[in-house]
Amino acid sequence: MSIRLGGIIVGLAITAILVLWSLVPGVYNLVVGPAPEKQASYAFYEKPHAPEGGFAFAGAFGKWDVAQLQRGYQVYKEVCSACHSLKFVAFRNLRQLGYTEAEVDAEAASWTVPGLDPQTGEENTRPGTPTDYFPKPYPNAIAAAAANNNAIPPDLSLMTKARPDGSNYVYSLLTGYGEPDPEILAQHPDFETPAGLYFNKHFPNVNIAMAPPLVLDGQVTYADGTEATIPQMAEDVSAFLTWTAEPSLIERKQTGWFVIAFLLFATSLAFLSYKQIWAGMKPKKK
């Protein structure tokens, strides 16, 4: 009897919760008012997507494509570094991309980093060394904002971790510039991109202060001879920025498989031990 009564009480409680849950939006709208209509920009927005064929590092068995990472670094150096920093990445980290020690030394020396005059203590600049971190393109935030329509370009070191679906977000953003869809524009004739901003269908409000960084095929001449189309450059630099944010990504995946294998082995061993220990024991009769 008590079990049936308990079941009835639980059922009534669940029903009451469902009823109250269904009333919450109505009560909220009654107190606060109806939710505002979505802006026209929502109609143009498209969710980020992966490049055709996906990224080599994606999935449980993904691996770094070292050649792609080197191409991505080249895109960053020749295009992105004009506005964006990589303050958490040191030149020595490039060894992980397959560069030799001599190549890293030469690459670091090709950059100019802040320094101090050993005689006077005054600030100056000097060639970089492997222990230096990538320099900032602007001396301070005010200079960065003044040069970029009052928007400070973010550091890219952790960008793919700072945005949902980060790798796909960066790729989609770089390939999302263009003109609004004419059919959608016909439904929202009042929509327009404000002066000084650029339309990008993969940016949350579709109006972005950053000018298109990749404007034409062949903008970068790849050292390995790969054809530098806009989608290819976007994919390569997205992979590179994934590496800067998570350089141990592949090692972590590989470690995960070892952990799973160990847990399966330990579970099997525990089960066999249980069977062996309790093999001669018979369950008590009720």
C-alpha positions as a LaTeX table, in Angstrom:
\begin{tabular}{lrrr}
\hline
Residue & $x$ (\AA) & $y$ (\AA) & $z$ (\AA) \\
\hline
Met1 & 0.00 & 0.00 & 0.00 \\
Ser2 & 2.81 & 2.38 & 0.96 \\
Ile3 & 4.61 & 1.66 & $-2.34$ \\
Arg4 & 1.49 & 2.52 & $-4.34$ \\
Leu5 & 0.96 & 5.69 & $-2.31$ \\
Gly6 & 4.58 & 6.67 & $-2.88$ \\
Gly7 & 4.22 & 6.10 & $-6.62$ \\
Ile8 & 1.10 & 8.27 & $-6.72$ \\
Ile9 & 2.86 & 11.07 & $-4.83$ \\
Val10 & 5.88 & 10.93 & $-7.16$ \\
Gly11 & 3.61 & 10.99 & $-10.21$ \\
Leu12 & 1.70 & 14.00 & $-8.89$ \\
Ala13 & 4.97 & 15.78 & $-8.13$ \\
Ile14 & 6.29 & 15.20 & $-11.65$ \\
Thr15 & 2.99 & 16.40 & $-13.14$ \\
Ala16 & 3.08 & 19.54 & $-10.99$ \\
Ile17 & 6.66 & 20.29 & $-12.06$ \\
Leu18 & 5.76 & 19.89 & $-15.75$ \\
Val19 & 2.73 & 22.16 & $-15.37$ \\
Leu20 & 4.76 & 24.83 & $-13.59$ \\
Trp21 & 7.52 & 24.55 & $-16.17$ \\
Ser22 & 5.04 & 25.10 & $-18.99$ \\
Leu23 & 3.69 & 28.19 & $-17.22$ \\
Val24 & 7.10 & 29.79 & $-16.62$ \\
Pro25 & 7.40 & 31.47 & $-20.06$ \\
Gly26 & 3.89 & 32.85 & $-19.77$ \\
Val27 & 4.46 & 34.21 & $-16.25$ \\
Tyr28 & 7.81 & 35.69 & $-17.32$ \\
Asn29 & 6.24 & 37.44 & $-20.30$ \\
Leu30 & 3.41 & 38.70 & $-18.09$ \\
Val31 & 5.85 & 40.27 & $-15.61$ \\
Val32 & 8.69 & 41.36 & $-17.89$ \\
Gly33 & 6.87 & 41.64 & $-21.17$ \\
Pro34 & 7.30 & 39.66 & $-24.39$ \\
Ala35 & 10.80 & 38.97 & $-25.61$ \\
Pro36 & 12.06 & 41.50 & $-28.15$ \\
Glu37 & 11.94 & 40.50 & $-31.77$ \\
Lys38 & 15.16 & 39.17 & $-33.18$ \\
Gln39 & 17.18 & 41.63 & $-35.20$ \\
Ala40 & 17.35 & 41.26 & $-38.95$ \\
Ser41 & 20.99 & 40.20 & $-38.64$ \\
Tyr42 & 19.85 & 36.83 & $-37.25$ \\
Ala43 & 18.33 & 36.01 & $-40.62$ \\
Phe44 & 21.71 & 36.38 & $-42.34$ \\
Tyr45 & 23.78 & 34.55 & $-39.75$ \\
Glu46 & 25.08 & 31.05 & $-40.54$ \\
Lys47 & 26.73 & 28.71 & $-38.05$ \\
Pro48 & 30.45 & 27.95 & $-38.43$ \\
His49 & 31.35 & 24.85 & $-40.39$ \\
Ala50 & 34.45 & 22.78 & $-41.04$ \\
Pro51 & 36.35 & 22.96 & $-44.33$ \\
Glu52 & 35.54 & 20.38 & $-46.97$ \\
Gly53 & 37.02 & 17.10 & $-45.78$ \\
Gly54 & 37.46 & 18.39 & $-42.23$ \\
Phe55 & 40.64 & 19.02 & $-40.28$ \\
Ala56 & 43.36 & 16.38 & $-40.00$ \\
Phe57 & 43.47 & 16.79 & $-36.21$ \\
Ala58 & 39.72 & 16.35 & $-35.72$ \\
Gly59 & 38.22 & 13.18 & $-34.28$ \\
Ala60 & 39.49 & 10.62 & $-31.80$ \\
Phe61 & 42.28 & 9.46 & $-34.13$ \\
Gly62 & 43.25 & 12.87 & $-35.50$ \\
Lys63 & 46.87 & 13.87 & $-36.10$ \\
Trp64 & 48.68 & 17.09 & $-36.84$ \\
Asp65 & 49.42 & 17.73 & $-40.49$ \\
Val66 & 52.87 & 19.28 & $-39.97$ \\
Ala67 & 53.03 & 20.67 & $-43.51$ \\
Gln68 & 49.66 & 22.35 & $-42.95$ \\
Leu69 & 50.82 & 23.84 & $-39.65$ \\
Gln70 & 53.88 & 25.31 & $-41.37$ \\
Arg71 & 51.68 & 26.80 & $-44.09$ \\
Gly72 & 49.37 & 28.19 & $-41.42$ \\
Tyr73 & 52.30 & 29.82 & $-39.68$ \\
Gln74 & 53.27 & 31.41 & $-42.99$ \\
Val75 & 49.75 & 32.84 & $-43.36$ \\
Tyr76 & 49.87 & 34.19 & $-39.82$ \\
Lys77 & 53.28 & 35.77 & $-40.39$ \\
Glu78 & 52.47 & 37.37 & $-43.74$ \\
Val79 & 48.84 & 38.34 & $-43.12$ \\
Cys80 & 47.56 & 38.11 & $-39.54$ \\
Ser81 & 50.60 & 39.37 & $-37.64$ \\
Ala82 & 50.07 & 42.89 & $-38.99$ \\
Cys83 & 47.21 & 43.30 & $-36.48$ \\
His84 & 47.13 & 40.26 & $-34.17$ \\
Ser85 & 49.63 & 39.06 & $-31.59$ \\
Leu86 & 50.60 & 35.58 & $-30.37$ \\
Lys87 & 51.75 & 36.60 & $-26.91$ \\
Phe88 & 51.69 & 33.10 & $-25.41$ \\
Val89 & 53.81 & 31.51 & $-28.14$ \\
Ala90 & 57.62 & 31.65 & $-28.17$ \\
Phe91 & 59.77 & 31.23 & $-31.26$ \\
Arg92 & 61.30 & 28.10 & $-29.72$ \\
Asn93 & 57.86 & 26.46 & $-29.89$ \\
Leu94 & 58.21 & 26.37 & $-33.67$ \\
Arg95 & 60.47 & 23.35 & $-33.22$ \\
Gln96 & 57.25 & 21.40 & $-32.67$ \\
Leu97 & 56.24 & 22.25 & $-36.24$ \\
Gly98 & 59.18 & 20.37 & $-37.69$ \\
Tyr99 & 61.61 & 23.26 & $-38.04$ \\
Thr100 & 65.27 & 22.62 & $-37.24$ \\
Glu101 & 67.13 & 24.53 & $-34.55$ \\
Ala102 & 68.94 & 26.57 & $-37.20$ \\
Glu103 & 65.65 & 27.38 & $-38.94$ \\
Val104 & 64.10 & 28.51 & $-35.65$ \\
Asp105 & 67.12 & 30.73 & $-34.95$ \\
Ala106 & 66.83 & 32.31 & $-38.40$ \\
Glu107 & 63.06 & 32.69 & $-38.10$ \\
Ala108 & 63.32 & 34.37 & $-34.71$ \\
Ala109 & 65.99 & 36.75 & $-36.01$ \\
Ser110 & 63.68 & 37.81 & $-38.85$ \\
Trp111 & 61.33 & 39.40 & $-36.29$ \\
Thr112 & 61.95 & 42.64 & $-34.43$ \\
Val113 & 61.25 & 42.54 & $-30.70$ \\
Pro114 & 61.41 & 45.20 & $-27.94$ \\
Gly115 & 64.73 & 45.48 & $-26.13$ \\
Leu116 & 66.85 & 47.68 & $-23.87$ \\
Asp117 & 70.12 & 49.43 & $-24.61$ \\
Pro118 & 72.66 & 47.78 & $-22.26$ \\
Gln119 & 74.55 & 51.06 & $-21.92$ \\
Thr120 & 71.75 & 53.57 & $-21.36$ \\
Gly121 & 68.81 & 51.40 & $-20.36$ \\
Glu122 & 66.66 & 53.09 & $-22.99$ \\
Glu123 & 64.07 & 51.08 & $-24.88$ \\
Asn124 & 64.99 & 49.99 & $-28.38$ \\
Thr125 & 64.43 & 47.08 & $-30.71$ \\
Arg126 & 66.55 & 44.08 & $-31.60$ \\
Pro127 & 66.34 & 40.86 & $-33.64$ \\
Gly128 & 64.40 & 38.12 & $-31.90$ \\
Thr129 & 65.90 & 35.02 & $-30.32$ \\
Pro130 & 64.29 & 31.58 & $-29.83$ \\
Thr131 & 63.47 & 32.40 & $-26.20$ \\
Asp132 & 61.49 & 35.52 & $-27.17$ \\
Tyr133 & 57.74 & 35.50 & $-27.57$ \\
Phe134 & 56.04 & 36.79 & $-30.70$ \\
Pro135 & 55.95 & 40.59 & $-30.48$ \\
Lys136 & 52.80 & 42.69 & $-30.39$ \\
Pro137 & 52.03 & 44.64 & $-33.57$ \\
Tyr138 & 51.03 & 47.76 & $-31.61$ \\
Pro139 & 52.76 & 49.43 & $-28.64$ \\
Asn140 & 49.53 & 49.69 & $-26.63$ \\
Ala141 & 45.74 & 49.25 & $-26.75$ \\
Ile142 & 45.11 & 52.89 & $-27.69$ \\
Ala143 & 47.30 & 52.61 & $-30.78$ \\
Ala144 & 45.65 & 49.31 & $-31.70$ \\
Ala145 & 42.15 & 50.79 & $-31.44$ \\
Ala146 & 43.11 & 53.93 & $-33.36$ \\
Ala147 & 44.38 & 51.84 & $-36.27$ \\
Asn148 & 41.37 & 49.50 & $-36.39$ \\
Asn149 & 38.17 & 51.54 & $-36.36$ \\
Asn150 & 38.22 & 51.74 & $-32.55$ \\
Ala151 & 38.28 & 47.93 & $-32.23$ \\
Ile152 & 41.28 & 46.27 & $-30.57$ \\
Pro153 & 42.40 & 43.17 & $-32.52$ \\
Pro154 & 42.42 & 40.24 & $-30.10$ \\
Asp155 & 45.43 & 38.09 & $-29.38$ \\
Leu156 & 45.19 & 34.85 & $-31.36$ \\
Ser157 & 47.17 & 32.52 & $-29.10$ \\
Leu158 & 44.06 & 30.95 & $-27.55$ \\
Met159 & 41.44 & 32.07 & $-30.04$ \\
Thr160 & 40.23 & 28.59 & $-30.98$ \\
Lys161 & 39.62 & 27.85 & $-27.29$ \\
Ala162 & 38.00 & 31.22 & $-26.63$ \\
Arg163 & 35.25 & 30.68 & $-29.22$ \\
Pro164 & 32.72 & 27.83 & $-29.40$ \\
Asp165 & 33.69 & 25.35 & $-32.10$ \\
Gly166 & 36.86 & 27.41 & $-32.35$ \\
Ser167 & 38.70 & 25.85 & $-35.29$ \\
Asn168 & 35.60 & 25.87 & $-37.46$ \\
Tyr169 & 34.77 & 29.38 & $-36.24$ \\
Val170 & 38.10 & 30.79 & $-37.41$ \\
Tyr171 & 37.86 & 29.01 & $-40.77$ \\
Ser172 & 34.26 & 30.13 & $-41.34$ \\
Leu173 & 34.98 & 33.70 & $-40.28$ \\
Leu174 & 37.85 & 34.01 & $-42.75$ \\
Thr175 & 35.72 & 32.66 & $-45.59$ \\
Gly176 & 32.45 & 34.33 & $-44.57$ \\
Tyr177 & 32.98 & 37.79 & $-46.05$ \\
Gly178 & 30.85 & 38.88 & $-48.97$ \\
Glu179 & 27.48 & 40.40 & $-49.74$ \\
Pro180 & 24.17 & 39.57 & $-48.00$ \\
Asp181 & 21.99 & 36.92 & $-49.61$ \\
Pro182 & 19.66 & 38.78 & $-52.04$ \\
Glu183 & 16.63 & 36.62 & $-51.14$ \\
Ile184 & 17.05 & 37.26 & $-47.41$ \\
Leu185 & 17.80 & 40.91 & $-48.09$ \\
Ala186 & 14.49 & 41.20 & $-49.94$ \\
Gln187 & 12.74 & 40.05 & $-46.75$ \\
His188 & 14.68 & 42.60 & $-44.67$ \\
Pro189 & 15.07 & 45.64 & $-46.95$ \\
Asp190 & 16.03 & 47.91 & $-44.03$ \\
Phe191 & 19.13 & 45.87 & $-43.23$ \\
Glu192 & 22.45 & 47.49 & $-44.03$ \\
Thr193 & 26.05 & 47.17 & $-42.95$ \\
Pro194 & 27.11 & 50.25 & $-40.96$ \\
Ala195 & 29.89 & 52.42 & $-42.32$ \\
Gly196 & 33.32 & 51.16 & $-41.33$ \\
Leu197 & 32.11 & 47.59 & $-40.78$ \\
Tyr198 & 32.09 & 44.57 & $-43.06$ \\
Phe199 & 29.42 & 41.94 & $-43.68$ \\
Asn200 & 30.37 & 38.45 & $-42.52$ \\
Lys201 & 27.67 & 35.79 & $-42.34$ \\
His202 & 29.57 & 33.75 & $-39.75$ \\
Phe203 & 30.13 & 36.60 & $-37.29$ \\
Pro204 & 27.46 & 36.65 & $-34.52$ \\
Asn205 & 25.87 & 39.97 & $-35.56$ \\
Val206 & 27.17 & 39.67 & $-39.17$ \\
Asn207 & 28.85 & 43.12 & $-38.98$ \\
Ile208 & 32.55 & 42.98 & $-38.13$ \\
Ala209 & 35.17 & 45.70 & $-37.77$ \\
Met210 & 37.98 & 43.58 & $-39.22$ \\
Ala211 & 38.47 & 44.03 & $-42.95$ \\
Pro212 & 38.74 & 40.81 & $-44.98$ \\
Pro213 & 42.31 & 39.60 & $-44.33$ \\
Leu214 & 42.28 & 37.06 & $-47.17$ \\
Val215 & 41.20 & 38.90 & $-50.29$ \\
Leu216 & 42.53 & 36.91 & $-53.24$ \\
Asp217 & 43.98 & 33.55 & $-54.21$ \\
Gly218 & 47.76 & 33.51 & $-54.20$ \\
Gln219 & 47.98 & 36.22 & $-51.55$ \\
Val220 & 50.60 & 34.02 & $-49.88$ \\
Thr221 & 53.14 & 32.03 & $-51.87$ \\
Tyr222 & 53.52 & 28.75 & $-50.03$ \\
Ala223 & 57.05 & 27.44 & $-49.65$ \\
Asp224 & 55.88 & 23.87 & $-50.37$ \\
Gly225 & 54.13 & 24.85 & $-53.61$ \\
Thr226 & 50.56 & 24.26 & $-52.38$ \\
Glu227 & 48.00 & 26.36 & $-54.24$ \\
Ala228 & 47.07 & 29.20 & $-51.90$ \\
Thr229 & 43.34 & 29.62 & $-52.46$ \\
Ile230 & 41.36 & 31.59 & $-49.89$ \\
Pro231 & 39.75 & 28.42 & $-48.42$ \\
Gln232 & 43.17 & 26.73 & $-48.30$ \\
Met233 & 44.81 & 29.66 & $-46.50$ \\
Ala234 & 41.87 & 29.89 & $-44.09$ \\
Glu235 & 42.08 & 26.16 & $-43.33$ \\
Asp236 & 45.83 & 26.26 & $-42.81$ \\
Val237 & 45.87 & 29.24 & $-40.46$ \\
Ser238 & 42.91 & 27.77 & $-38.53$ \\
Ala239 & 44.91 & 24.58 & $-38.00$ \\
Phe240 & 47.94 & 26.62 & $-36.91$ \\
Leu241 & 45.87 & 28.60 & $-34.39$ \\
Thr242 & 44.43 & 25.35 & $-33.07$ \\
Trp243 & 47.99 & 24.22 & $-32.43$ \\
Thr244 & 48.92 & 27.49 & $-30.68$ \\
Ala245 & 45.92 & 27.07 & $-28.37$ \\
Glu246 & 46.33 & 23.33 & $-27.75$ \\
Pro247 & 49.84 & 22.15 & $-28.70$ \\
Ser248 & 49.33 & 18.93 & $-26.71$ \\
Leu249 & 45.98 & 18.11 & $-28.33$ \\
Ile250 & 47.14 & 14.97 & $-30.11$ \\
Glu251 & 49.18 & 13.72 & $-27.14$ \\
Arg252 & 46.10 & 14.14 & $-24.93$ \\
Lys253 & 44.00 & 12.06 & $-27.32$ \\
Gln254 & 46.64 & 9.33 & $-27.45$ \\
Thr255 & 46.88 & 9.31 & $-23.66$ \\
Gly256 & 43.11 & 8.98 & $-23.48$ \\
Trp257 & 43.22 & 5.75 & $-25.49$ \\
Phe258 & 45.85 & 4.29 & $-23.15$ \\
Val259 & 43.68 & 5.23 & $-20.17$ \\
Ile260 & 40.62 & 3.58 & $-21.72$ \\
Ala261 & 42.63 & 0.43 & $-22.50$ \\
Phe262 & 43.93 & 0.30 & $-18.92$ \\
Leu263 & 40.45 & 0.76 & $-17.46$ \\
Leu264 & 39.09 & $-2.04$ & $-19.66$ \\
Phe265 & 41.95 & $-4.31$ & $-18.57$ \\
Ala266 & 41.47 & $-3.43$ & $-14.89$ \\
Thr267 & 37.71 & $-3.98$ & $-15.13$ \\
Ser268 & 38.20 & $-7.37$ & $-16.80$ \\
Leu269 & 40.75 & $-8.38$ & $-14.17$ \\
Ala270 & 38.43 & $-7.34$ & $-11.35$ \\
Phe271 & 35.55 & $-9.30$ & $-12.87$ \\
Leu272 & 37.65 & $-12.45$ & $-13.31$ \\
Ser273 & 38.92 & $-12.12$ & $-9.73$ \\
Tyr274 & 35.35 & $-11.78$ & $-8.52$ \\
Lys275 & 34.33 & $-14.93$ & $-10.41$ \\
Gln276 & 37.31 & $-16.84$ & $-9.00$ \\
Ile277 & 36.82 & $-15.76$ & $-5.39$ \\
Trp278 & 33.08 & $-16.36$ & $-5.28$ \\
Ala279 & 32.99 & $-19.42$ & $-7.54$ \\
Gly280 & 32.36 & $-21.83$ & $-4.64$ \\
Met281 & 29.79 & $-19.71$ & $-2.89$ \\
Lys282 & 26.14 & $-20.41$ & $-3.44$ \\
Pro283 & 23.48 & $-17.73$ & $-2.97$ \\
Lys284 & 21.31 & $-18.12$ & 0.09 \\
Lys285 & 17.81 & $-19.33$ & $-0.49$ \\
Lys286 & 15.09 & $-16.91$ & 0.50 \\
\hline
\end{tabular}
